[in-house]
mmCIF file of C-alpha atoms in Angstrom:
data_model
loop_
_atom_site.group_PDB
_atom_site.id
_atom_site.type_symbol
_atom_site.label_atom_id
_atom_site.label_comp_id
_atom_site.label_asym_id
_atom_site.label_seq_id
_atom_site.Cartn_x
_atom_site.Cartn_y
_atom_site.Cartn_z
ATOM 1 C CA UNK A 1 146.484 39.327 -20.352
ATOM 2 C CA UNK A 2 144.659 37.536 -23.143
ATOM 3 C CA UNK A 3 141.084 36.528 -22.416
ATOM 4 C CA UNK A 4 139.202 33.331 -23.096
ATOM 5 C CA UNK A 5 139.191 32.605 -26.810
ATOM 6 C CA UNK A 6 136.457 30.731 -28.634
ATOM 7 C CA UNK A 7 135.926 29.744 -32.226
ATOM 8 C CA UNK A 8 134.026 29.854 -34.400
ATOM 9 C CA UNK A 9 131.912 32.841 -33.400
ATOM 10 C CA UNK A 10 128.978 31.730 -35.528
ATOM 11 C CA UNK A 11 127.933 28.400 -36.972
ATOM 12 C CA UNK A 12 124.898 27.389 -39.009
ATOM 13 C CA UNK A 13 124.219 23.713 -39.623
ATOM 14 C CA UNK A 14 121.326 21.483 -40.532
ATOM 15 C CA UNK A 15 119.806 19.069 -38.070
ATOM 16 C CA UNK A 16 121.538 15.719 -37.804
ATOM 17 C CA UNK A 17 124.864 17.275 -38.771
ATOM 18 C CA UNK A 18 127.855 17.407 -36.436
ATOM 19 C CA UNK A 19 129.578 20.486 -35.074
ATOM 20 C CA UNK A 20 132.543 21.229 -32.834
ATOM 21 C CA UNK A 21 133.471 24.260 -30.796
ATOM 22 C CA UNK A 22 136.893 25.191 -29.514
ATOM 23 C CA UNK A 23 137.925 27.048 -26.374
ATOM 24 C CA UNK A 24 141.291 28.308 -25.188
ATOM 25 C CA UNK A 25 141.142 29.453 -21.553
ATOM 26 C CA UNK A 26 143.239 32.101 -19.885
ATOM 27 C CA UNK A 27 146.797 30.885 -19.379
ATOM 28 C CA UNK A 28 147.174 29.103 -16.079
ATOM 29 C CA UNK A 29 143.468 28.642 -15.433
ATOM 30 C CA UNK A 30 142.956 25.076 -14.335
ATOM 31 C CA UNK A 31 139.152 25.104 -14.311
ATOM 32 C CA UNK A 32 137.189 25.307 -17.542
ATOM 33 C CA UNK A 33 133.428 25.422 -18.036
ATOM 34 C CA UNK A 34 131.111 25.000 -21.000
ATOM 35 C CA UNK A 35 127.692 26.636 -20.774
ATOM 36 C CA UNK A 36 124.662 26.539 -23.034
ATOM 37 C CA UNK A 37 122.678 29.759 -23.228
ATOM 38 C CA UNK A 38 119.344 29.440 -24.992
ATOM 39 C CA UNK A 39 117.763 32.681 -26.155
ATOM 40 C CA UNK A 40 115.946 34.388 -23.300
ATOM 41 C CA UNK A 41 117.569 32.293 -20.598
ATOM 42 C CA UNK A 42 120.624 32.400 -18.404
ATOM 43 C CA UNK A 43 123.624 30.166 -19.028
ATOM 44 C CA UNK A 44 123.298 26.534 -18.020
ATOM 45 C CA UNK A 45 126.399 24.573 -17.116
ATOM 46 C CA UNK A 46 127.058 21.645 -19.430
ATOM 47 C CA UNK A 47 130.416 20.438 -18.183
ATOM 48 C CA UNK A 48 133.210 21.517 -15.852
ATOM 49 C CA UNK A 49 136.836 20.416 -16.128
ATOM 50 C CA UNK A 50 139.562 20.623 -13.528
ATOM 51 C CA UNK A 51 142.752 20.342 -15.572
ATOM 52 C CA UNK A 52 141.912 17.429 -17.885
ATOM 53 C CA UNK A 53 139.484 15.720 -15.525
ATOM 54 C CA UNK A 54 135.694 16.097 -15.520
ATOM 55 C CA UNK A 55 134.287 17.573 -12.288
ATOM 56 C CA UNK A 56 130.630 17.870 -13.288
ATOM 57 C CA UNK A 57 128.860 16.740 -16.438
ATOM 58 C CA UNK A 58 125.478 16.040 -14.893
ATOM 59 C CA UNK A 59 123.644 18.349 -17.308
ATOM 60 C CA UNK A 60 125.471 17.263 -20.449
ATOM 61 C CA UNK A 61 123.218 15.302 -22.863
ATOM 62 C CA UNK A 62 125.703 12.516 -23.274
ATOM 63 C CA UNK A 63 123.846 10.789 -26.079
ATOM 64 C CA UNK A 64 124.812 13.627 -28.420
ATOM 65 C CA UNK A 65 127.217 15.953 -26.638
ATOM 66 C CA UNK A 66 130.834 15.241 -25.806
ATOM 67 C CA UNK A 67 133.701 17.345 -24.539
ATOM 68 C CA UNK A 68 137.353 16.845 -23.930
ATOM 69 C CA UNK A 69 140.328 18.689 -22.547
ATOM 70 C CA UNK A 70 143.125 16.319 -23.300
ATOM 71 C CA UNK A 71 146.165 18.316 -22.210
ATOM 72 C CA UNK A 72 144.441 20.371 -19.547
ATOM 73 C CA UNK A 73 144.464 23.524 -21.653
ATOM 74 C CA UNK A 74 142.283 23.798 -24.778
ATOM 75 C CA UNK A 75 138.907 22.156 -24.879
ATOM 76 C CA UNK A 76 136.476 21.093 -27.570
ATOM 77 C CA UNK A 77 132.734 20.579 -27.301
ATOM 78 C CA UNK A 78 131.056 18.427 -29.928
ATOM 79 C CA UNK A 79 127.433 17.834 -30.843
ATOM 80 C CA UNK A 80 126.617 14.779 -32.938
ATOM 81 C CA UNK A 81 123.948 14.734 -34.281
ATOM 82 C CA UNK A 82 122.551 18.214 -33.754
ATOM 83 C CA UNK A 83 118.871 18.870 -33.069
ATOM 84 C CA UNK A 84 116.848 22.015 -33.587
ATOM 85 C CA UNK A 85 116.716 22.611 -29.822
ATOM 86 C CA UNK A 86 120.515 22.806 -29.696
ATOM 87 C CA UNK A 87 120.339 26.294 -31.221
ATOM 88 C CA UNK A 88 121.962 28.467 -28.578
ATOM 89 C CA UNK A 89 125.096 30.358 -27.646
ATOM 90 C CA UNK A 90 127.797 28.114 -26.235
ATOM 91 C CA UNK A 91 129.942 29.908 -23.708
ATOM 92 C CA UNK A 92 133.303 28.859 -22.389
ATOM 93 C CA UNK A 93 134.650 30.196 -19.107
ATOM 94 C CA UNK A 94 137.727 29.614 -17.016
ATOM 95 C CA UNK A 95 138.923 30.286 -13.478
ATOM 96 C CA UNK A 96 141.938 29.849 -11.306
ATOM 97 C CA UNK A 97 141.323 26.971 -8.967
ATOM 98 C CA UNK A 98 139.123 27.886 -6.011
ATOM 99 C CA UNK A 99 138.388 31.460 -7.042
ATOM 100 C CA UNK A 100 134.940 32.668 -7.879
ATOM 101 C CA UNK A 101 135.577 34.992 -10.791
ATOM 102 C CA UNK A 102 134.730 33.208 -13.995
ATOM 103 C CA UNK A 103 136.151 34.793 -17.108
ATOM 104 C CA UNK A 104 133.918 34.197 -20.098
ATOM 105 C CA UNK A 105 134.720 33.946 -23.752
ATOM 106 C CA UNK A 106 132.649 35.698 -26.456
ATOM 107 C CA UNK A 107 130.673 32.535 -27.178
ATOM 108 C CA UNK A 108 129.730 30.594 -30.287
ATOM 109 C CA UNK A 109 126.250 31.185 -31.657
ATOM 110 C CA UNK A 110 124.908 27.940 -33.117
ATOM 111 C CA UNK A 111 121.881 27.878 -35.382
ATOM 112 C CA UNK A 112 120.454 24.480 -36.279
ATOM 113 C CA UNK A 113 118.089 24.533 -39.280
ATOM 114 C CA UNK B 1 117.132 22.840 -5.230
ATOM 115 C CA UNK B 2 118.458 26.341 -5.489
ATOM 116 C CA UNK B 3 116.697 28.712 -7.856
ATOM 117 C CA UNK B 4 117.279 32.287 -8.978
ATOM 118 C CA UNK B 5 114.406 34.449 -10.180
ATOM 119 C CA UNK B 6 114.594 37.718 -12.048
ATOM 120 C CA UNK B 7 111.061 39.001 -12.499
ATOM 121 C CA UNK B 8 111.865 41.902 -14.841
ATOM 122 C CA UNK B 9 112.627 40.682 -18.376
ATOM 123 C CA UNK B 10 113.341 44.246 -19.551
ATOM 124 C CA UNK B 11 113.870 47.650 -18.027
ATOM 125 C CA UNK B 12 114.645 51.096 -19.318
ATOM 126 C CA UNK B 13 116.273 54.043 -17.628
ATOM 127 C CA UNK B 14 117.180 57.537 -18.707
ATOM 128 C CA UNK B 15 120.877 58.246 -18.980
ATOM 129 C CA UNK B 16 122.324 59.633 -15.701
ATOM 130 C CA UNK B 17 119.368 58.289 -13.696
ATOM 131 C CA UNK B 18 119.371 55.440 -11.187
ATOM 132 C CA UNK B 19 117.855 52.018 -11.822
ATOM 133 C CA UNK B 20 117.355 48.965 -9.630
ATOM 134 C CA UNK B 21 117.232 45.417 -10.952
ATOM 135 C CA UNK B 22 115.490 42.814 -8.808
ATOM 136 C CA UNK B 23 116.538 39.286 -7.966
ATOM 137 C CA UNK B 24 115.215 36.705 -5.537
ATOM 138 C CA UNK B 25 116.618 33.293 -4.817
ATOM 139 C CA UNK B 26 115.740 30.199 -2.915
ATOM 140 C CA UNK B 27 118.173 28.189 -0.832
ATOM 141 C CA UNK B 28 118.315 26.305 2.420
ATOM 142 C CA UNK B 29 121.987 27.145 2.924
ATOM 143 C CA UNK B 30 123.164 29.775 5.391
ATOM 144 C CA UNK B 31 126.441 30.544 3.673
ATOM 145 C CA UNK B 32 126.582 31.160 -0.059
ATOM 146 C CA UNK B 33 127.630 33.665 -2.704
ATOM 147 C CA UNK B 34 125.595 35.916 -4.935
ATOM 148 C CA UNK B 35 126.695 37.635 -8.112
ATOM 149 C CA UNK B 36 125.571 40.058 -10.751
ATOM 150 C CA UNK B 37 126.966 39.475 -14.233
ATOM 151 C CA UNK B 38 126.715 41.828 -17.190
ATOM 152 C CA UNK B 39 126.453 40.566 -20.764
ATOM 153 C CA UNK B 40 126.736 43.358 -23.366
ATOM 154 C CA UNK B 41 125.558 42.805 -26.936
ATOM 155 C CA UNK B 42 128.994 41.394 -27.855
ATOM 156 C CA UNK B 43 128.057 38.573 -25.449
ATOM 157 C CA UNK B 44 131.244 38.471 -23.368
ATOM 158 C CA UNK B 45 129.943 38.145 -19.850
ATOM 159 C CA UNK B 46 131.753 39.935 -17.037
ATOM 160 C CA UNK B 47 131.346 39.950 -13.272
ATOM 161 C CA UNK B 48 129.903 43.213 -11.960
ATOM 162 C CA UNK B 49 129.700 42.594 -8.243
ATOM 163 C CA UNK B 50 129.589 39.780 -5.720
ATOM 164 C CA UNK B 51 128.229 39.380 -2.195
ATOM 165 C CA UNK B 52 129.121 36.829 0.445
ATOM 166 C CA UNK B 53 126.053 35.862 2.458
ATOM 167 C CA UNK B 54 127.929 35.991 5.773
ATOM 168 C CA UNK B 55 128.731 39.666 5.252
ATOM 169 C CA UNK B 56 126.067 42.090 6.430
ATOM 170 C CA UNK B 57 127.537 45.024 4.565
ATOM 171 C CA UNK B 58 126.218 45.504 1.061
ATOM 172 C CA UNK B 59 128.851 45.248 -1.663
ATOM 173 C CA UNK B 60 129.630 48.275 -3.818
ATOM 174 C CA UNK B 61 131.729 48.731 -6.945
ATOM 175 C CA UNK B 62 131.852 52.324 -8.108
ATOM 176 C CA UNK B 63 128.384 53.095 -9.537
ATOM 177 C CA UNK B 64 127.111 49.598 -8.797
ATOM 178 C CA UNK B 65 125.772 48.563 -5.422
ATOM 179 C CA UNK B 66 123.560 45.815 -4.073
ATOM 180 C CA UNK B 67 120.775 45.646 -1.549
ATOM 181 C CA UNK B 68 121.171 42.239 0.075
ATOM 182 C CA UNK B 69 118.231 41.179 2.232
ATOM 183 C CA UNK B 70 119.166 37.738 3.517
ATOM 184 C CA UNK B 71 115.939 36.992 5.362
ATOM 185 C CA UNK B 72 113.875 37.951 2.351
ATOM 186 C CA UNK B 73 116.300 36.164 -0.005
ATOM 187 C CA UNK B 74 116.497 39.263 -2.122
ATOM 188 C CA UNK B 75 119.542 40.596 -3.944
ATOM 189 C CA UNK B 76 118.893 43.719 -6.035
ATOM 190 C CA UNK B 77 121.409 45.655 -8.097
ATOM 191 C CA UNK B 78 121.389 49.455 -8.146
ATOM 192 C CA UNK B 79 123.119 51.282 -10.957
ATOM 193 C CA UNK B 80 123.662 54.970 -10.274
ATOM 194 C CA UNK B 81 124.322 57.636 -12.892
ATOM 195 C CA UNK B 82 123.424 55.221 -15.713
ATOM 196 C CA UNK B 83 125.613 55.400 -18.786
ATOM 197 C CA UNK B 84 125.045 54.235 -22.343
ATOM 198 C CA UNK B 85 127.671 51.550 -21.806
ATOM 199 C CA UNK B 86 125.539 50.002 -19.092
ATOM 200 C CA UNK B 87 123.094 48.717 -21.688
ATOM 201 C CA UNK B 88 123.272 44.941 -21.479
ATOM 202 C CA UNK B 89 121.680 41.803 -20.121
ATOM 203 C CA UNK B 90 122.192 41.485 -16.404
ATOM 204 C CA UNK B 91 122.175 38.104 -14.763
ATOM 205 C CA UNK B 92 121.794 37.417 -11.090
ATOM 206 C CA UNK B 93 123.597 34.257 -10.004
ATOM 207 C CA UNK B 94 124.006 32.045 -6.939
ATOM 208 C CA UNK B 95 126.746 29.689 -5.845
ATOM 209 C CA UNK B 96 126.532 27.525 -2.764
ATOM 210 C CA UNK B 97 130.234 27.715 -1.983
ATOM 211 C CA UNK B 98 133.619 28.299 -3.524
ATOM 212 C CA UNK B 99 134.170 24.575 -3.626
ATOM 213 C CA UNK B 100 135.094 23.728 -7.180
ATOM 214 C CA UNK B 101 132.259 21.195 -7.367
ATOM 215 C CA UNK B 102 129.542 23.783 -6.782
ATOM 216 C CA UNK B 103 128.124 25.261 -9.944
ATOM 217 C CA UNK B 104 126.832 28.782 -10.494
ATOM 218 C CA UNK B 105 123.092 28.995 -11.060
ATOM 219 C CA UNK B 106 121.967 31.888 -13.221
ATOM 220 C CA UNK B 107 118.624 33.667 -13.425
ATOM 221 C CA UNK B 108 116.984 34.332 -16.781
ATOM 222 C CA UNK B 109 118.314 37.842 -16.959
ATOM 223 C CA UNK B 110 117.046 41.413 -17.248
ATOM 224 C CA UNK B 111 117.693 43.378 -20.400
ATOM 225 C CA UNK B 112 118.555 46.966 -19.501
ATOM 226 C CA UNK B 113 118.045 49.748 -22.020
ATOM 227 C CA UNK B 114 119.645 53.153 -21.483
ATOM 228 C CA UNK B 115 117.692 56.033 -23.029
ATOM 229 C CA UNK B 116 119.790 59.002 -24.166
#
């Protein structure tokens, strides 16, 4: 079974630029999560999708971050414009509905200069 | 609000020895779920073990076991016969329920070094 795929693995941009991350969850997983993991901290949930609907985006900085999951499968997370404090690893995870085991992708390490 | 605290930023253990990672949490709920996740240097996080608060028996998974003290709100992870592959960041995590609307709250993590 293929795992959660993410791309790119690494991205370096300058502040005020835009960036997008892509996630492909495990086949059949209806729930998809985006986390932000700042160095030295645990992951923080940014947004949770159930199929193509948003379940929780309370911690998503909506003035600069956006995410979509149009067909209920792949998802993209965008930052526009990026700030220095956005430097972090962005993790995508997926689960079958109503199970607790979250399967994580390898993450995208973003560096904002 | 629920919080998860891991007071040991880093720990080291000799290969084949036993190590215990500490975790405390704060909640007013009586039923909830606790987890330990492992994040190796490649950064793909995996679930190591989970504990349901209503179960008195401590969870075990091969060399990994927990010491769940509900009254003390403590949830430590014991790794027996440590192996080089156990080197990673370990995150303690809490979830109020399995309802899809309840998020997982992670601690800051403990970096575990295995000394050959």
